[in-house]
PDB file of C-alpha atoms in Angstrom:
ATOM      1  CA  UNK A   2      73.439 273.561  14.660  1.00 59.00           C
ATOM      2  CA  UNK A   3      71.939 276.120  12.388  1.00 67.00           C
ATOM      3  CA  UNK A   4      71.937 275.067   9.292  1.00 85.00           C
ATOM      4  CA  UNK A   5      71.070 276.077   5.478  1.00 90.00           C
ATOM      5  CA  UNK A   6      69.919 273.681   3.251  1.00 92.00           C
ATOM      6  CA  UNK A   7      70.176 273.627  -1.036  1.00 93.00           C
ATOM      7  CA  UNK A   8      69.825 270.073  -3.310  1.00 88.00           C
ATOM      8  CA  UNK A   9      73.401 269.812  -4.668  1.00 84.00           C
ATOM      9  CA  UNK A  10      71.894 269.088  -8.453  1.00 85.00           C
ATOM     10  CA  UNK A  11      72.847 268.803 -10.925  1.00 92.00           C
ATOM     11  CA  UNK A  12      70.081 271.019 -12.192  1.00 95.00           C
ATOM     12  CA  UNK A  13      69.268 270.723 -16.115  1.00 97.00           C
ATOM     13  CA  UNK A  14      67.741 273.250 -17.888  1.00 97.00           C
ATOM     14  CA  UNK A  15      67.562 274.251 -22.049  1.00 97.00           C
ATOM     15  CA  UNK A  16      68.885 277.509 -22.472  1.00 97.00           C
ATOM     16  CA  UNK A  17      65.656 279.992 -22.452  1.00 97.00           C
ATOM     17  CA  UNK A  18      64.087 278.503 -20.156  1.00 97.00           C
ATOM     18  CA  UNK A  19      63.717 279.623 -16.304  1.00 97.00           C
ATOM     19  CA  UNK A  20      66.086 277.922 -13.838  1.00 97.00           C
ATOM     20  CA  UNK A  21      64.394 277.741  -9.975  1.00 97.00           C
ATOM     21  CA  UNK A  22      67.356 277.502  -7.213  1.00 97.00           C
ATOM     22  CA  UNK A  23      65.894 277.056  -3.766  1.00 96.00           C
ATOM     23  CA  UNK A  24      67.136 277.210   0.050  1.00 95.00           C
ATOM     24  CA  UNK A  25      65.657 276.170   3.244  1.00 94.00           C
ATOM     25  CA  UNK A  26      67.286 277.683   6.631  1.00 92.00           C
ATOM     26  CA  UNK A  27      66.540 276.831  10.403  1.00 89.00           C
ATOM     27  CA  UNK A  28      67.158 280.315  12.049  1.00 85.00           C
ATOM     28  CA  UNK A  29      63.680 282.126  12.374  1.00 86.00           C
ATOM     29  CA  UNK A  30      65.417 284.818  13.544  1.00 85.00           C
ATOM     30  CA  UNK A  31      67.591 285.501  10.484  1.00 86.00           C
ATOM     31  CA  UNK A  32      67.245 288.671   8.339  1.00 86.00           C
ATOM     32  CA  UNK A  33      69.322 288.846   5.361  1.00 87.00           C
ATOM     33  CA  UNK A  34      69.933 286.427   2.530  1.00 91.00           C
ATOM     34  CA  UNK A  35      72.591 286.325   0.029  1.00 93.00           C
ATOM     35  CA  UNK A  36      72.658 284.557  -3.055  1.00 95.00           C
ATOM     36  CA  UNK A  37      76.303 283.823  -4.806  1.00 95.00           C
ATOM     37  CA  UNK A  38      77.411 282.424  -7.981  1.00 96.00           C
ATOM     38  CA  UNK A  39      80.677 280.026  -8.374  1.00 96.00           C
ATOM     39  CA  UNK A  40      81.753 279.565 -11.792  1.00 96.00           C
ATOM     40  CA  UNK A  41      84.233 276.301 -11.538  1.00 93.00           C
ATOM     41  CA  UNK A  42      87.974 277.408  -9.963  1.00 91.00           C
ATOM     42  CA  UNK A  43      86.649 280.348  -9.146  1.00 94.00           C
ATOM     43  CA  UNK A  44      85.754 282.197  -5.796  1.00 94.00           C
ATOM     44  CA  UNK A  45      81.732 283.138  -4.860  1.00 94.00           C
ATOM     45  CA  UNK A  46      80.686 285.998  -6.680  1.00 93.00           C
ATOM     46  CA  UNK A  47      77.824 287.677  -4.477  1.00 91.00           C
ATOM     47  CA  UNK A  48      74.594 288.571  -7.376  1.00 93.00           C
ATOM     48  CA  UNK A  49      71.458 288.784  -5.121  1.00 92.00           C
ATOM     49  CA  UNK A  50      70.773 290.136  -1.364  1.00 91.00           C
ATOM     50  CA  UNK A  51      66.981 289.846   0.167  1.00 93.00           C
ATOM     51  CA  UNK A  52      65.667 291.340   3.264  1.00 90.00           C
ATOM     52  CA  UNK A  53      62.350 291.834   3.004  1.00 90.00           C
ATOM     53  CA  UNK A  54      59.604 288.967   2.417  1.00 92.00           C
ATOM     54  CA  UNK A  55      58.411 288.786  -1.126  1.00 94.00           C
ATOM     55  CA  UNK A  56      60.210 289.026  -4.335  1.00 95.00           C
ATOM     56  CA  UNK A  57      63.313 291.202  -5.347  1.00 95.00           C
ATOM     57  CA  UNK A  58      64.213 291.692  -9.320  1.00 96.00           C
ATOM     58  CA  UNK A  59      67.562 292.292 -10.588  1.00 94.00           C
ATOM     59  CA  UNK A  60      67.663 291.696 -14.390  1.00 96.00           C
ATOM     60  CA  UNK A  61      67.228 288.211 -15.213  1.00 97.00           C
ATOM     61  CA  UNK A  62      67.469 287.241 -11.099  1.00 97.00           C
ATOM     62  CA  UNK A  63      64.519 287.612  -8.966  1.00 97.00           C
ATOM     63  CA  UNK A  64      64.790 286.631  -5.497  1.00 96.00           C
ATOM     64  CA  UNK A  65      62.207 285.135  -3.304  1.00 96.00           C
ATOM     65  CA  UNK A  66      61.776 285.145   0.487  1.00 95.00           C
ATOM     66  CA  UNK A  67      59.372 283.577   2.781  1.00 94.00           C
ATOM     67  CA  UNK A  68      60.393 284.070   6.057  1.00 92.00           C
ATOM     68  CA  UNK A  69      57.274 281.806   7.764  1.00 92.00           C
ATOM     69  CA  UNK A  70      58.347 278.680   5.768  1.00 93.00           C
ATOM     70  CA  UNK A  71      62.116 279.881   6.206  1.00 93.00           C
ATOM     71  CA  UNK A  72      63.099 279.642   2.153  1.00 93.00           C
ATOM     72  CA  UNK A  73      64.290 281.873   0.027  1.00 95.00           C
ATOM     73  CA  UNK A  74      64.791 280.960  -3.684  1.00 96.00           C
ATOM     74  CA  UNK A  75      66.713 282.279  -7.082  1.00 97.00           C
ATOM     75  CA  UNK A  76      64.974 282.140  -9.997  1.00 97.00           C
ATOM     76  CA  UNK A  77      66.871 282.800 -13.582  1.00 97.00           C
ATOM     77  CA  UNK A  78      65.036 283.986 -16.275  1.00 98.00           C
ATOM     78  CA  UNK A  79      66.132 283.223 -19.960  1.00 97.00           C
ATOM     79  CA  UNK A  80      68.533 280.869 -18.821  1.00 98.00           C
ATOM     80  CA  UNK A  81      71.746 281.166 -20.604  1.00 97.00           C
ATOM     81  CA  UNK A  82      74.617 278.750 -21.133  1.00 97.00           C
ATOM     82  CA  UNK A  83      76.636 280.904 -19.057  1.00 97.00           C
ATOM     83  CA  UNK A  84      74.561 280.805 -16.283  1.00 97.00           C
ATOM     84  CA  UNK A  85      76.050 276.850 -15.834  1.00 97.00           C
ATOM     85  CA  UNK A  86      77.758 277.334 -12.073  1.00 97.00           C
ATOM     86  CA  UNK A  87      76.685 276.801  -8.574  1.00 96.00           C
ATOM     87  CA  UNK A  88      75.170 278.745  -6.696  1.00 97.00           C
ATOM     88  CA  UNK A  89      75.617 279.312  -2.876  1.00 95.00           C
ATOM     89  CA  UNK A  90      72.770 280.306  -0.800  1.00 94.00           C
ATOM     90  CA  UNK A  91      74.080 282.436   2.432  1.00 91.00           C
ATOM     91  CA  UNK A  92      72.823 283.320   5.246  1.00 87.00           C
ATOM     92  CA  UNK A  93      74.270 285.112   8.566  1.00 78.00           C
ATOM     93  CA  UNK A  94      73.878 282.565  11.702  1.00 67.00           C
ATOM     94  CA  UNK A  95      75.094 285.753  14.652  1.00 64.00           C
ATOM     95  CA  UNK A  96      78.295 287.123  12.660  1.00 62.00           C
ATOM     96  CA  UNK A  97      79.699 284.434   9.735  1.00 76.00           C
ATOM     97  CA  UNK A  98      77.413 283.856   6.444  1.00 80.00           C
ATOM     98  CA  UNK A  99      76.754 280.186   6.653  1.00 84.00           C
ATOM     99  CA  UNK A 100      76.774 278.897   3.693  1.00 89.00           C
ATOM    100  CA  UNK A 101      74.729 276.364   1.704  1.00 90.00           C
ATOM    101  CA  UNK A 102      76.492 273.656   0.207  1.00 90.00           C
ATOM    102  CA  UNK A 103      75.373 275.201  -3.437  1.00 94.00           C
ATOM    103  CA  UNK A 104      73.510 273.555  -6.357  1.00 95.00           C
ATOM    104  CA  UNK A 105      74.967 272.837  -9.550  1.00 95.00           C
ATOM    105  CA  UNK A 106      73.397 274.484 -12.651  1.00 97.00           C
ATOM    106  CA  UNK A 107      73.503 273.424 -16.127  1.00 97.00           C
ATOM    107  CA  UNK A 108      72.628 275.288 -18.706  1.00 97.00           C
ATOM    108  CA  UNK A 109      72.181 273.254 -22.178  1.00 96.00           C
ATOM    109  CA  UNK A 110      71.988 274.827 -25.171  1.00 93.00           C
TER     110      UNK A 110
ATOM    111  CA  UNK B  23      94.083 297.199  -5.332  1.00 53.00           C
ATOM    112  CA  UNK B  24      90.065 297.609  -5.862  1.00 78.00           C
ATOM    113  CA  UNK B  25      89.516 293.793  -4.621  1.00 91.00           C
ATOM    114  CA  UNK B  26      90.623 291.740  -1.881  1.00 95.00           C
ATOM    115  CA  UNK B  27      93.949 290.082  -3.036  1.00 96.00           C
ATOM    116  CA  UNK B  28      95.226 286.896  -1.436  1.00 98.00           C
ATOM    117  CA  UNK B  29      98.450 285.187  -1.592  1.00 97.00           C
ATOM    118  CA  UNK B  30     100.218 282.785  -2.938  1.00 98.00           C
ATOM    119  CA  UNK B  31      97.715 282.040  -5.116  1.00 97.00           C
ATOM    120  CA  UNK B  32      99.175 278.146  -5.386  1.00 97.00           C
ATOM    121  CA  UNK B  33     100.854 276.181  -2.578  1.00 98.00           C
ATOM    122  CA  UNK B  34     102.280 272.729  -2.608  1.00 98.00           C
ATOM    123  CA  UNK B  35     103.889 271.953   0.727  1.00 97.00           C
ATOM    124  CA  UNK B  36     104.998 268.900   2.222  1.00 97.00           C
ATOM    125  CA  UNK B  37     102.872 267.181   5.293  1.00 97.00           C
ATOM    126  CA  UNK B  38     104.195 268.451   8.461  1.00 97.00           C
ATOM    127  CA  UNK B  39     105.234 271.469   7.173  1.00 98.00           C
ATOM    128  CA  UNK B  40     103.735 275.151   8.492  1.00 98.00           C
ATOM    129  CA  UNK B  41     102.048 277.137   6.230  1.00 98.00           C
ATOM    130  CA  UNK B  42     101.006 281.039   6.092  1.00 98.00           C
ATOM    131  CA  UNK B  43      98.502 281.934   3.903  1.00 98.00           C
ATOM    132  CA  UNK B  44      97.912 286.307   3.420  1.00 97.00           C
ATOM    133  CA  UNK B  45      94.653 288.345   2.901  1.00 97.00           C
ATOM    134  CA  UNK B  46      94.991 291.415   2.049  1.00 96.00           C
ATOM    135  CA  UNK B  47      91.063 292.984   2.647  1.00 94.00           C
ATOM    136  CA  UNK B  48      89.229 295.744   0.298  1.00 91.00           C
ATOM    137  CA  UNK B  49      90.826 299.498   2.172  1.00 89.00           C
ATOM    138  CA  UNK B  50      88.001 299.937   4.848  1.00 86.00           C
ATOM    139  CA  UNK B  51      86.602 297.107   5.118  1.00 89.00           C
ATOM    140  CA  UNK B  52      86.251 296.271   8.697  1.00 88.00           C
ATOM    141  CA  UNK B  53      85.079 292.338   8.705  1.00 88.00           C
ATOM    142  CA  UNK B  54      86.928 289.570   7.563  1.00 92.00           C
ATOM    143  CA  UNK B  55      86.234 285.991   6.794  1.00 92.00           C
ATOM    144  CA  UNK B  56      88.567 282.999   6.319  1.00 96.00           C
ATOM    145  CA  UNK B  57      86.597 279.894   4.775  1.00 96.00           C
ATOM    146  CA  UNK B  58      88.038 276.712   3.073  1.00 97.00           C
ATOM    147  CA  UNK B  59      86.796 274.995   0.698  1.00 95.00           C
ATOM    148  CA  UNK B  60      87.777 271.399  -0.318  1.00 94.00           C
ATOM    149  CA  UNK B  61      87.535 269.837  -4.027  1.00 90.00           C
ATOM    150  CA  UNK B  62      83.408 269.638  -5.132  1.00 85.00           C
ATOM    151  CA  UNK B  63      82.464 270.989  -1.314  1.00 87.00           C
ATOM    152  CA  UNK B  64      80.994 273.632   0.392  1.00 88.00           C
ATOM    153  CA  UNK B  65      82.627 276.817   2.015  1.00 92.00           C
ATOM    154  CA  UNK B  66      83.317 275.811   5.468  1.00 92.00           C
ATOM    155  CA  UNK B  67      83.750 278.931   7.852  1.00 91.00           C
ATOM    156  CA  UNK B  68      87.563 279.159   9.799  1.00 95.00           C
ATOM    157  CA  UNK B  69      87.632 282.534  11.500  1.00 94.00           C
ATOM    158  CA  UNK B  70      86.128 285.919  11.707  1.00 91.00           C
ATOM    159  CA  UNK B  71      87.767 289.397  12.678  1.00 91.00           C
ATOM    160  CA  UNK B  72      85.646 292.552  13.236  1.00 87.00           C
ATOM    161  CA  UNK B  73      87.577 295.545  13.558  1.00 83.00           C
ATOM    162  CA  UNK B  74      89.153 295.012  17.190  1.00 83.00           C
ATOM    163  CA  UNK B  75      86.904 293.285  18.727  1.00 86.00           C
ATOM    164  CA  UNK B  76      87.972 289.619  19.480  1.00 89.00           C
ATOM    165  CA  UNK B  77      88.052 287.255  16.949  1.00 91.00           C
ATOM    166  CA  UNK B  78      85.186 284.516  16.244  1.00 90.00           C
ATOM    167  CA  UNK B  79      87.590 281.312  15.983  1.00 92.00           C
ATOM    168  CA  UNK B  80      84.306 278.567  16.349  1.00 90.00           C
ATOM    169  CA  UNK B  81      85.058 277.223  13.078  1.00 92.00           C
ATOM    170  CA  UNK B  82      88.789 276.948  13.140  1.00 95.00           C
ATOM    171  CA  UNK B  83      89.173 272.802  13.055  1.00 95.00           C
ATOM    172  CA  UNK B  84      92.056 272.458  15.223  1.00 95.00           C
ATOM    173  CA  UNK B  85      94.857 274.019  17.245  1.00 96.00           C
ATOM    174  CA  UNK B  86      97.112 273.703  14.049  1.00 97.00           C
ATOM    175  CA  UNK B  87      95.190 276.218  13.076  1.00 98.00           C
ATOM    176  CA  UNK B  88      95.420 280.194  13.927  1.00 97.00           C
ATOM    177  CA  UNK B  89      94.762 283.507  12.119  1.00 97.00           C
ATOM    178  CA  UNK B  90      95.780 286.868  13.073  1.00 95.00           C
ATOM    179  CA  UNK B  91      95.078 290.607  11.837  1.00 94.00           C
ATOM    180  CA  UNK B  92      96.311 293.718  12.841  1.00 85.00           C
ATOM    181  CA  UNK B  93      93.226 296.527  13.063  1.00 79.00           C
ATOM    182  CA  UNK B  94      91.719 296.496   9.495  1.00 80.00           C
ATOM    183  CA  UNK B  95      94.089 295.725   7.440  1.00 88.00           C
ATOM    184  CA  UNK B  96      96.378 292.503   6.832  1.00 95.00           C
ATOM    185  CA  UNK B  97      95.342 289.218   7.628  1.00 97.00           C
ATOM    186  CA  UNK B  98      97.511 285.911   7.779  1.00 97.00           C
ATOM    187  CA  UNK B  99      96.055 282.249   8.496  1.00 98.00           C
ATOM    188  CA  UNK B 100      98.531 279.987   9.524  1.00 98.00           C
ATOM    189  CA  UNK B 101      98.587 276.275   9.342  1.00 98.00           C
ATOM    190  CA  UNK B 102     101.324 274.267  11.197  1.00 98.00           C
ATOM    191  CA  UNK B 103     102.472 270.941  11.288  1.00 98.00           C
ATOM    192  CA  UNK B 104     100.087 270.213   7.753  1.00 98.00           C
ATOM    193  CA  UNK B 105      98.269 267.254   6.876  1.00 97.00           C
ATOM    194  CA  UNK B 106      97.028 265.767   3.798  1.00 97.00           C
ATOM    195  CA  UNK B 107      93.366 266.854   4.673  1.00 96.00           C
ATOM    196  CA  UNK B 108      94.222 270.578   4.953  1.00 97.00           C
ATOM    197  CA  UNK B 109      94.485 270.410   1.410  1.00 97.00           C
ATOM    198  CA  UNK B 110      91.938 272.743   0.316  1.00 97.00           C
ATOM    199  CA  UNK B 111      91.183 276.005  -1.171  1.00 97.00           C
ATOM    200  CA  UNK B 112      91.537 279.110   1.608  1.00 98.00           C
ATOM    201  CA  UNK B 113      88.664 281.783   0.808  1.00 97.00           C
ATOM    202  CA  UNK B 114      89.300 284.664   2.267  1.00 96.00           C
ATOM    203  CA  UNK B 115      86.183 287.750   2.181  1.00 93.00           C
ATOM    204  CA  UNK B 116      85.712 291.470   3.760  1.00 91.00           C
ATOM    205  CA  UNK B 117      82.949 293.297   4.244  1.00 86.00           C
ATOM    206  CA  UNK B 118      82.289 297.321   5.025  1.00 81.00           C
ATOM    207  CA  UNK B 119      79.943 296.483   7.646  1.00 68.00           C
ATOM    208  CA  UNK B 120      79.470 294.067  10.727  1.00 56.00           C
ATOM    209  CA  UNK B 121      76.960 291.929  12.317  1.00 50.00           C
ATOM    210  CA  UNK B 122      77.458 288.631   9.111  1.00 48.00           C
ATOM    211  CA  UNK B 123      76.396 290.945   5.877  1.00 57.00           C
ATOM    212  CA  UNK B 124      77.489 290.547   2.525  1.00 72.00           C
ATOM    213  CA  UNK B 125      81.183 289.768   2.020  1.00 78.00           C
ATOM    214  CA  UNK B 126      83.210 290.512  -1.229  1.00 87.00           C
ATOM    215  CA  UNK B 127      85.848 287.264  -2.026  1.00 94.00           C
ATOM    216  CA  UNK B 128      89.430 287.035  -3.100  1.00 96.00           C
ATOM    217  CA  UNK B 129      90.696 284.741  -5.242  1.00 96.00           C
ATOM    218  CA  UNK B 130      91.448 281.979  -2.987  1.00 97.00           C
ATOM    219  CA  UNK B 131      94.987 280.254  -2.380  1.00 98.00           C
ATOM    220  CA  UNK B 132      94.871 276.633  -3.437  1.00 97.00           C
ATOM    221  CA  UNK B 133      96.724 274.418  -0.692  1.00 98.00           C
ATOM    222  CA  UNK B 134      97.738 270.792  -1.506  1.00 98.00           C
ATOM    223  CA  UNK B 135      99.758 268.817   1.141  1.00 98.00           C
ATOM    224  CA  UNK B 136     101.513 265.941  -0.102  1.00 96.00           C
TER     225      UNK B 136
END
């Protein structure tokens, strides 16, 4: 069963501060990595893609990959209260995105 | 529409009852996903259509279950005979591209079986 792995959280953080999200997966041979955000009643909302090892910078979001230790992380800089969601790591096993089950952030201001 | 639309948005059925659920995919897109996701869970993957090609039904969790589109456009999951557990919200993405990229979400149609 391939399989991609997140702590469910909660995870606290003051609002400034940098919040680190991170995933483990088991297929070496996967190339792509999504990350999405879930604000509560809502429906994934995709923010970050990664296909290359290193780090990838979008505004606040940088994403990290390692592919030899298989795990790719979010970090958030600045947090901000309305940051507070899950987040959903995702990563193609053959066709479907498997998805993590998510970690819950919190954003405290 | 710019997104992909799903509907009903709400659904309160009785158990036993069948159940059709509609996706209506971003114009071009040629994947689509069906995932459900129960209260404070994951997404758990159903079904996935690539253009014509036939579809990837590993993660549909029982014969009550099937899912049909025609080419790239419409797509209906069907649940018959519901129970209680089926009670869930159905995701339902597209993407422009094959081979498991990116997918865009709808808003999801809440199911609750009583």
């Amino acid at each position: 069963q391939k399989e991609v792995e997140q702590n469910s959280g909660p995870l606290s953080v003051p609002e400034g501060a940098i919040a680190s999200l991170n995933c483990t997966y088991s297929d070496r041979g996967s190339q792509s990595f999504f990350w999405y955000r879930q604000y509560s009643g809502k429906s994934p909302e995709l923010i970050m893609s990664i296909y290359s090892n290193g780090d990838k910078e979008d505004g606040r979001f940088t994403a990290q990959l390692n592919k030899a230790s298989q795990y790719v992380s979010l970090l958030i800089r600045d947090s901000q209260p309305s940051d507070s969601a899950t987040y959903l790591c995702a990563v193609p096993q053959n066709t479907p995105l498997v998805f993590g089950k998510g970690t819950r952030l919190s954003v405290i201001a | 529409g710019a997104g992909v639309s799903q509907s009903p948005s709400n659904k309160v059925t009785e158990k036993g009852k069948d159940v059709e659920l509609r996706c209506d995919p971003i114009s071009g897109h040629t994947a689509l996903y069906w995932y459900r996701q129960r209260l404070g869970q994951g997404l758990e993957f159903l079904i996935y259509f690539q253009g014509n090609s036939a579809p990837d039904k590993s993660g549909l969790p029982s014969d009550r279950f099937s899912a049909e589109r025609t080419g790239e456009s419409v797509s209906t999951l069907t649940i018959q005979r519901t129970q209680q557990e089926d009670s869930a919200v159905y995701l339902c993405a597209s993407s422009p591209t094959s081979g498991g990229s990116f997918g865009y979400f709808g808003p999801g149609t809440r199911l609750l079986v009583l």
